[in-house]
Short mmCIF file of C-alpha atoms in Angstrom, two decimals:
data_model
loop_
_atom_site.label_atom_id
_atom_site.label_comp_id
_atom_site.label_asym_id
_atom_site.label_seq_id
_atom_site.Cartn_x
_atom_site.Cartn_y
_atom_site.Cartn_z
CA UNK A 23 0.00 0.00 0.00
CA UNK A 24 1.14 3.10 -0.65
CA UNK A 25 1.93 5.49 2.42
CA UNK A 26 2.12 9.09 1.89
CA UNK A 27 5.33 10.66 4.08
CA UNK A 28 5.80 14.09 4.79
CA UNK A 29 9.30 15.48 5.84
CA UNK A 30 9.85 17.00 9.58
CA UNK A 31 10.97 16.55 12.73
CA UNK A 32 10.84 13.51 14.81
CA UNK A 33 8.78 13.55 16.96
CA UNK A 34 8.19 9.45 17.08
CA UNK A 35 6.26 7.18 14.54
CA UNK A 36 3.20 9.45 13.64
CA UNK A 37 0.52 8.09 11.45
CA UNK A 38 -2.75 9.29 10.20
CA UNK A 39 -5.11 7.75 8.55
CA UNK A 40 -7.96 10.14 6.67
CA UNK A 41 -10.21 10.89 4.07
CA UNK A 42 -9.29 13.34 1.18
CA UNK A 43 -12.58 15.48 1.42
CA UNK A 44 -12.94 15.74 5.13
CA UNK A 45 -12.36 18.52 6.10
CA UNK A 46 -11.25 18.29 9.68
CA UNK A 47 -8.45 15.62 7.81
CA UNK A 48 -7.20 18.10 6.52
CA UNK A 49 -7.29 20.55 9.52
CA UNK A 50 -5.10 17.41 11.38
CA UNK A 51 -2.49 17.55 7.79
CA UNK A 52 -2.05 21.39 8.75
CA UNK A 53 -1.61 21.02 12.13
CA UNK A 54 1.00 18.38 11.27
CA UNK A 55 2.37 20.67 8.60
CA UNK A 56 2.60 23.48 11.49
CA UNK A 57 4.45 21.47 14.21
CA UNK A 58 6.75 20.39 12.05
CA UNK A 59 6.59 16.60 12.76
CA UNK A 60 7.34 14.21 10.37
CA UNK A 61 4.66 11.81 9.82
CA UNK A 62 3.07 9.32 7.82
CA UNK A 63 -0.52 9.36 5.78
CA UNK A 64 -3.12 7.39 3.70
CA UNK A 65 -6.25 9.17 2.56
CA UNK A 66 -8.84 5.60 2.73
CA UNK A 67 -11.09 6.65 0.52
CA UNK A 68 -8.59 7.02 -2.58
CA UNK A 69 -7.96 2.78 -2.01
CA UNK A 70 -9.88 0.32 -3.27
CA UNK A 71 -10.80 -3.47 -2.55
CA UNK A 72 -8.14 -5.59 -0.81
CA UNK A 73 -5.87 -2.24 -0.08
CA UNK A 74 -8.88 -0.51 1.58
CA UNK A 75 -10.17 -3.63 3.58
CA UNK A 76 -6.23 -3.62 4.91
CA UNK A 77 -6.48 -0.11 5.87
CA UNK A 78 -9.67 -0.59 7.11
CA UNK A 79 -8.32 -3.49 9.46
CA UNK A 80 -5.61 -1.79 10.73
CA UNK A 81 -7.88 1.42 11.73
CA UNK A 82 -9.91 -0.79 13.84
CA UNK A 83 -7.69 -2.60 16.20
CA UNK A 84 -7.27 1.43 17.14
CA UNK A 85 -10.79 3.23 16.60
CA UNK A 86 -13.87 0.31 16.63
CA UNK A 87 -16.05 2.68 14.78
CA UNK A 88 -13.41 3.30 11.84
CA UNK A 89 -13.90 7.41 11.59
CA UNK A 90 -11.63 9.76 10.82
CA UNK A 91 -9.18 10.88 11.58
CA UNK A 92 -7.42 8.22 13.40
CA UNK A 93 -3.94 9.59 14.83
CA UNK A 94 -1.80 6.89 15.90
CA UNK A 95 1.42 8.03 17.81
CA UNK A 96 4.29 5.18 18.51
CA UNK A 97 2.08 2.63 18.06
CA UNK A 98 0.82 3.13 21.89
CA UNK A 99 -1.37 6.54 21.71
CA UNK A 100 -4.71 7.16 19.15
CA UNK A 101 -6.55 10.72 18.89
CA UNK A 102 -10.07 10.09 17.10
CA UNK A 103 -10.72 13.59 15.36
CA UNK A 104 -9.11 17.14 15.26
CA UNK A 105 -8.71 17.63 18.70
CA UNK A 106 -6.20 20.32 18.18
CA UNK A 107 -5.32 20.40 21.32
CA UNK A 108 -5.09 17.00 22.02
CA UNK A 109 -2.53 16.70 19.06
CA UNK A 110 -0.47 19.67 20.31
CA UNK A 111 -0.36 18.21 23.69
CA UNK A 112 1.31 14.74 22.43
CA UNK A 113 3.32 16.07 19.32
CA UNK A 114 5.10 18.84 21.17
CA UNK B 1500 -8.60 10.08 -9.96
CA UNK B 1501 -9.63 12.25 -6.64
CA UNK B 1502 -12.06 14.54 -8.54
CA UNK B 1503 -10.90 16.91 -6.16
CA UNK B 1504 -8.92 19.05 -9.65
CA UNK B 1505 -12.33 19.00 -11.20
CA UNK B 1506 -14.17 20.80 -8.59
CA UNK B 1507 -14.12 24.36 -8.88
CA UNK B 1508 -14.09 27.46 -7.00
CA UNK B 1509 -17.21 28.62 -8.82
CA UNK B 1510 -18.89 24.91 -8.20
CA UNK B 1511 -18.22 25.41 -4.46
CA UNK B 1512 -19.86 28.68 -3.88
CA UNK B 1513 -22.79 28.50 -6.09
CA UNK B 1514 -23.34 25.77 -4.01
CA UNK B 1515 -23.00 27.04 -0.89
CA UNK B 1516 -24.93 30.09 -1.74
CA UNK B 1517 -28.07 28.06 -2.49
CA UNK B 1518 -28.01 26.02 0.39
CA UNK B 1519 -27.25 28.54 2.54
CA UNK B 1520 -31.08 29.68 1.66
CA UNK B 1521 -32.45 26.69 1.23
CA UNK B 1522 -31.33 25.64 4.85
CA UNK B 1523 -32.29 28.93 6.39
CA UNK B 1524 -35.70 28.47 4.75
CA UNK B 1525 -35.98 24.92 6.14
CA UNK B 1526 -35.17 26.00 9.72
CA UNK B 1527 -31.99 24.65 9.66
CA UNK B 1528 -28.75 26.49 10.01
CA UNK B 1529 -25.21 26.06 8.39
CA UNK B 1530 -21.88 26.14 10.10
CA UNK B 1531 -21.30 29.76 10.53
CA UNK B 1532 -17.14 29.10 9.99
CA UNK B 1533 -17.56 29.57 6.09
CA UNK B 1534 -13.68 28.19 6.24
CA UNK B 1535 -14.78 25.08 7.31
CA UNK B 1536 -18.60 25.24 5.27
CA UNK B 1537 -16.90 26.08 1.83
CA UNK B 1538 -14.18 22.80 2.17
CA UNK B 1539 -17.62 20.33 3.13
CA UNK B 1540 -19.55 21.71 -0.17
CA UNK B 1541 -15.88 21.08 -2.21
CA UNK B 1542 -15.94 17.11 -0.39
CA UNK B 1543 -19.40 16.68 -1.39
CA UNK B 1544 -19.32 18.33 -4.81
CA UNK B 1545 -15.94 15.33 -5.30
CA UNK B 1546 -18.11 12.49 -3.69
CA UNK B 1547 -21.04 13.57 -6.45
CA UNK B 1548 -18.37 13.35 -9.19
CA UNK B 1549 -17.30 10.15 -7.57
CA UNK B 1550 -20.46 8.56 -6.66
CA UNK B 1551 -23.24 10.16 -8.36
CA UNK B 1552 -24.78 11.41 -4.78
CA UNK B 1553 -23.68 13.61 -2.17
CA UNK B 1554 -21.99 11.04 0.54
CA UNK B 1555 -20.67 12.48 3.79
CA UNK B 1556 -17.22 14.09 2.88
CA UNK B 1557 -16.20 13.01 6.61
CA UNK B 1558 -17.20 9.31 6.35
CA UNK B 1559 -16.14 6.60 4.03
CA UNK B 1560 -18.74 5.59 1.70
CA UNK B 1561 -18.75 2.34 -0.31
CA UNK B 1562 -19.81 3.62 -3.49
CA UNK B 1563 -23.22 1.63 -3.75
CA UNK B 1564 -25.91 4.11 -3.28
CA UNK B 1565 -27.95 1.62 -1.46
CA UNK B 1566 -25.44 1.02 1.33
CA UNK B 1567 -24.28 4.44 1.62
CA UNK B 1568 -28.22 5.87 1.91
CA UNK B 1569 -27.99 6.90 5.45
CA UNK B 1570 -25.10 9.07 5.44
CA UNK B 1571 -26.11 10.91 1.67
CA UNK B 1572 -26.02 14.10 2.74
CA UNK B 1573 -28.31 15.29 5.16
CA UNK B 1574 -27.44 11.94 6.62
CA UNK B 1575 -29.95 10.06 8.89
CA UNK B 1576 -27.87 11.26 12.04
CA UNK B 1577 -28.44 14.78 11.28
CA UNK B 1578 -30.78 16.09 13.55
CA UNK B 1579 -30.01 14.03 16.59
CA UNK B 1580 -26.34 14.69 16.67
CA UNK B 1581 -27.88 18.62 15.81
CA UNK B 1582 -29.51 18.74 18.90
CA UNK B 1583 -27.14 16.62 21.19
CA UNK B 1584 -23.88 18.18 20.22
CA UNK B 1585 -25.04 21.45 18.66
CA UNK B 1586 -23.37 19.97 15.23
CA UNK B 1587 -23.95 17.04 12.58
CA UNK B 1588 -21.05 15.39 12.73
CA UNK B 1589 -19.30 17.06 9.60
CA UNK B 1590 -20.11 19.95 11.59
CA UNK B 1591 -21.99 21.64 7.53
CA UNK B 1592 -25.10 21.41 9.90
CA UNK B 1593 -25.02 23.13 13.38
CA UNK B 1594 -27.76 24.44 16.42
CA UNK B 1595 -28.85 28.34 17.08
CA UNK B 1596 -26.86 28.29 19.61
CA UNK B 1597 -23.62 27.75 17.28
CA UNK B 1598 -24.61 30.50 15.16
CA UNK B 1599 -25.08 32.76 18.09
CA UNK B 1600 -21.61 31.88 19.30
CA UNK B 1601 -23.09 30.46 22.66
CA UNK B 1602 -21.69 27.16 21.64
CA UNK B 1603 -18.37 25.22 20.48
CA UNK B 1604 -18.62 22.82 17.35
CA UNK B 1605 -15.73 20.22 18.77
CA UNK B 1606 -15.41 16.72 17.30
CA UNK B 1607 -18.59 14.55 17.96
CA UNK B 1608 -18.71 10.50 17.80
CA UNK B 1609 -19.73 9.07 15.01
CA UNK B 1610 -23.54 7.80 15.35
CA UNK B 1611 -23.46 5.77 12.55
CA UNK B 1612 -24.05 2.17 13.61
CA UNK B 1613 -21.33 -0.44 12.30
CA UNK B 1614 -22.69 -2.17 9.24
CA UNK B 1615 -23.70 -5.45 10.66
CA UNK B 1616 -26.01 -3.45 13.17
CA UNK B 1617 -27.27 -0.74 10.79
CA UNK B 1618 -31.41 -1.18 10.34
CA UNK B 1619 -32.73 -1.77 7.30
CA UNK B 1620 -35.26 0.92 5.63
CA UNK B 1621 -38.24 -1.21 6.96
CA UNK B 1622 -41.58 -1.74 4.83
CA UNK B 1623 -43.82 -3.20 7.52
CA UNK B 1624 -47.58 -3.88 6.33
CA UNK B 1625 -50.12 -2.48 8.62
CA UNK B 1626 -53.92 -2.08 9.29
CA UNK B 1627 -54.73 1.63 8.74
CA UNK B 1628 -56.33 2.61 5.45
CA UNK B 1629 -53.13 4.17 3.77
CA UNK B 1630 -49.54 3.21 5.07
CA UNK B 1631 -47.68 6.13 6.68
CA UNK B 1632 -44.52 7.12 5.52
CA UNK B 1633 -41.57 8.38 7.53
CA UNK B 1634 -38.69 10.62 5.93
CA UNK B 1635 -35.68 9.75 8.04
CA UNK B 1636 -33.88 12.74 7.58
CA UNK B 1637 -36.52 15.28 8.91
CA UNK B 1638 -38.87 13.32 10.35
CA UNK B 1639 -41.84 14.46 8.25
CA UNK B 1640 -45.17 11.78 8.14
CA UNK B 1641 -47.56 11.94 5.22
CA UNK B 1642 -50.56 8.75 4.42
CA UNK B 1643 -50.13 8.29 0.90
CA UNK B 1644 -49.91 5.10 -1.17
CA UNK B 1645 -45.93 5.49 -1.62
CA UNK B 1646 -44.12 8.29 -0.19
CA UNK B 1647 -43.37 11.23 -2.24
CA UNK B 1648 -40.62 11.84 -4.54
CA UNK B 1649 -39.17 14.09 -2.99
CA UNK B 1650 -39.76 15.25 0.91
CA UNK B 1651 -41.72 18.46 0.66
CA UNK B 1652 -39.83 19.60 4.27
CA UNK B 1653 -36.13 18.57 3.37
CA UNK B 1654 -35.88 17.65 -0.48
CA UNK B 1655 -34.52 14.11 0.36
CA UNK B 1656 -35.40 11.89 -1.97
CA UNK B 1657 -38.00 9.36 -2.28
CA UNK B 1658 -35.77 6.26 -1.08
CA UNK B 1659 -35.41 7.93 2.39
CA UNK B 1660 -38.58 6.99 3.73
CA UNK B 1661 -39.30 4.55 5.73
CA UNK B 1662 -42.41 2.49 6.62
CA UNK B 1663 -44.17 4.45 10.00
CA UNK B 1664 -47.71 2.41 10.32
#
């Protein structure tokens, strides 16, 4: 599957996973943007069949109800939706 | 492949400019934070290009109309998130008291039931001399052979309804 990575600082193993016409997606992407972290992407509903089911999967070992966005930080911490300050709080 | 190119900035705000009435004329109110209003028209205007029918731009649809009826936009959760959190939970639709500034829209849960729980649009028989019909975006009840084509109250369209009586 392909994983979208955007460049920053390290600030541990950051992962979203999101839609590309949610808006509050893409509030969490510019918040990312402006702290700088590095982190990793995939927009679900741009995947199809087997890919999307995957995705799907690994969003609900983390979120049950399989919204977005699903933050997953180190592979320990998950923020379901923008809660800005939430985010700030663990990606300082 | 996104459709998101083939939106454009015209698209969005005739959009937005008719709903805007057609809400306020309805009762219903839109998310003052045009910001955030103006991106969920864009979302829904790609899902229609997508799709053929305006899914939630905050929820993942399948792509088969049937499945994805609830959450065409209004979705069935609506009015209840509405009045429990003051917002739908895009946060397009929100309460008075958002639009007086009196309350927060802040992320809400998502109401929509997993799809092994999710209720079928029913289409009980029943005893009265004309089935009543239920629109389950607004609520609205009419006795008519079939329900109408289109809600007279919300505009949603003639597969919304569900059997009342």
């Amino acid at each position: 599957m392909k994983m979208n990575h955007v460049e920053g600082d390290d600030k541990g193993h950051v992962m979203l996973y999101a839609l590309s016409t949610c808006v509050w997606c893409k509030k969490t992407k510019r918040l990312l943007n402006d702290l700088h972290a590095e982190y990793y992407y995939v927009d679900a509903d741009l995947l199809h069949g087997e890919e999307r089911e995957g995705v799907m999967n690994e969003i609900k070992q983390w979120n049950p109800k399989c919204s977005f966005p699903t933050l997953v930080v180190n592979n320990r911490t998950c923020i379901v939706g923008y809660k800005e300050d939430e985010i700030r709080g663990l990606l300082k | 492949m996104n459709g998101e190119d083939i939106v454009t900035e015209k698209e969005v705000e005739d959009v937005y400019q008719r709903l805007d009435r057609e809400t306020s004329q309805a009762g219903y109110n839109l998310n003052p934070d045009t910001e955030v209003t103006m991106e969920l028209v864009r979302g829904l205007l790609v899902n229609e290009k997508r799709y053929g029918y305006w899914a939630c731009p905050c929820r993942l649809a399948s792509g088969n109309y049937h499945n994805d009826l609830d959450i065409i936009c209004p979705c069935d959760y609506r009015d209840k998130d509405v009045t429990e959190y003051g917002s739908c939970y895009c946060g397009l639709y929100v309460s008075k008291a958002v639009v007086k500034g009196e309350q927060k829209v802040d992320p809400i849960p998502e109401r929509r039931p997993p799809p092994e729980e999710r209720v079928q649009i029913t289409q009980r028989e029943g005893t009265l001399s004309l089935p009543v019909w239920r629109c389950r975006v607004c609520g609205y009840l009419c006795a008519r052979d079939e329900p109408p084509e289109v809600c007279p109250i919300c505009k949603a369209k003639k597969e919304r309804f569900e059997r009342f009586m």
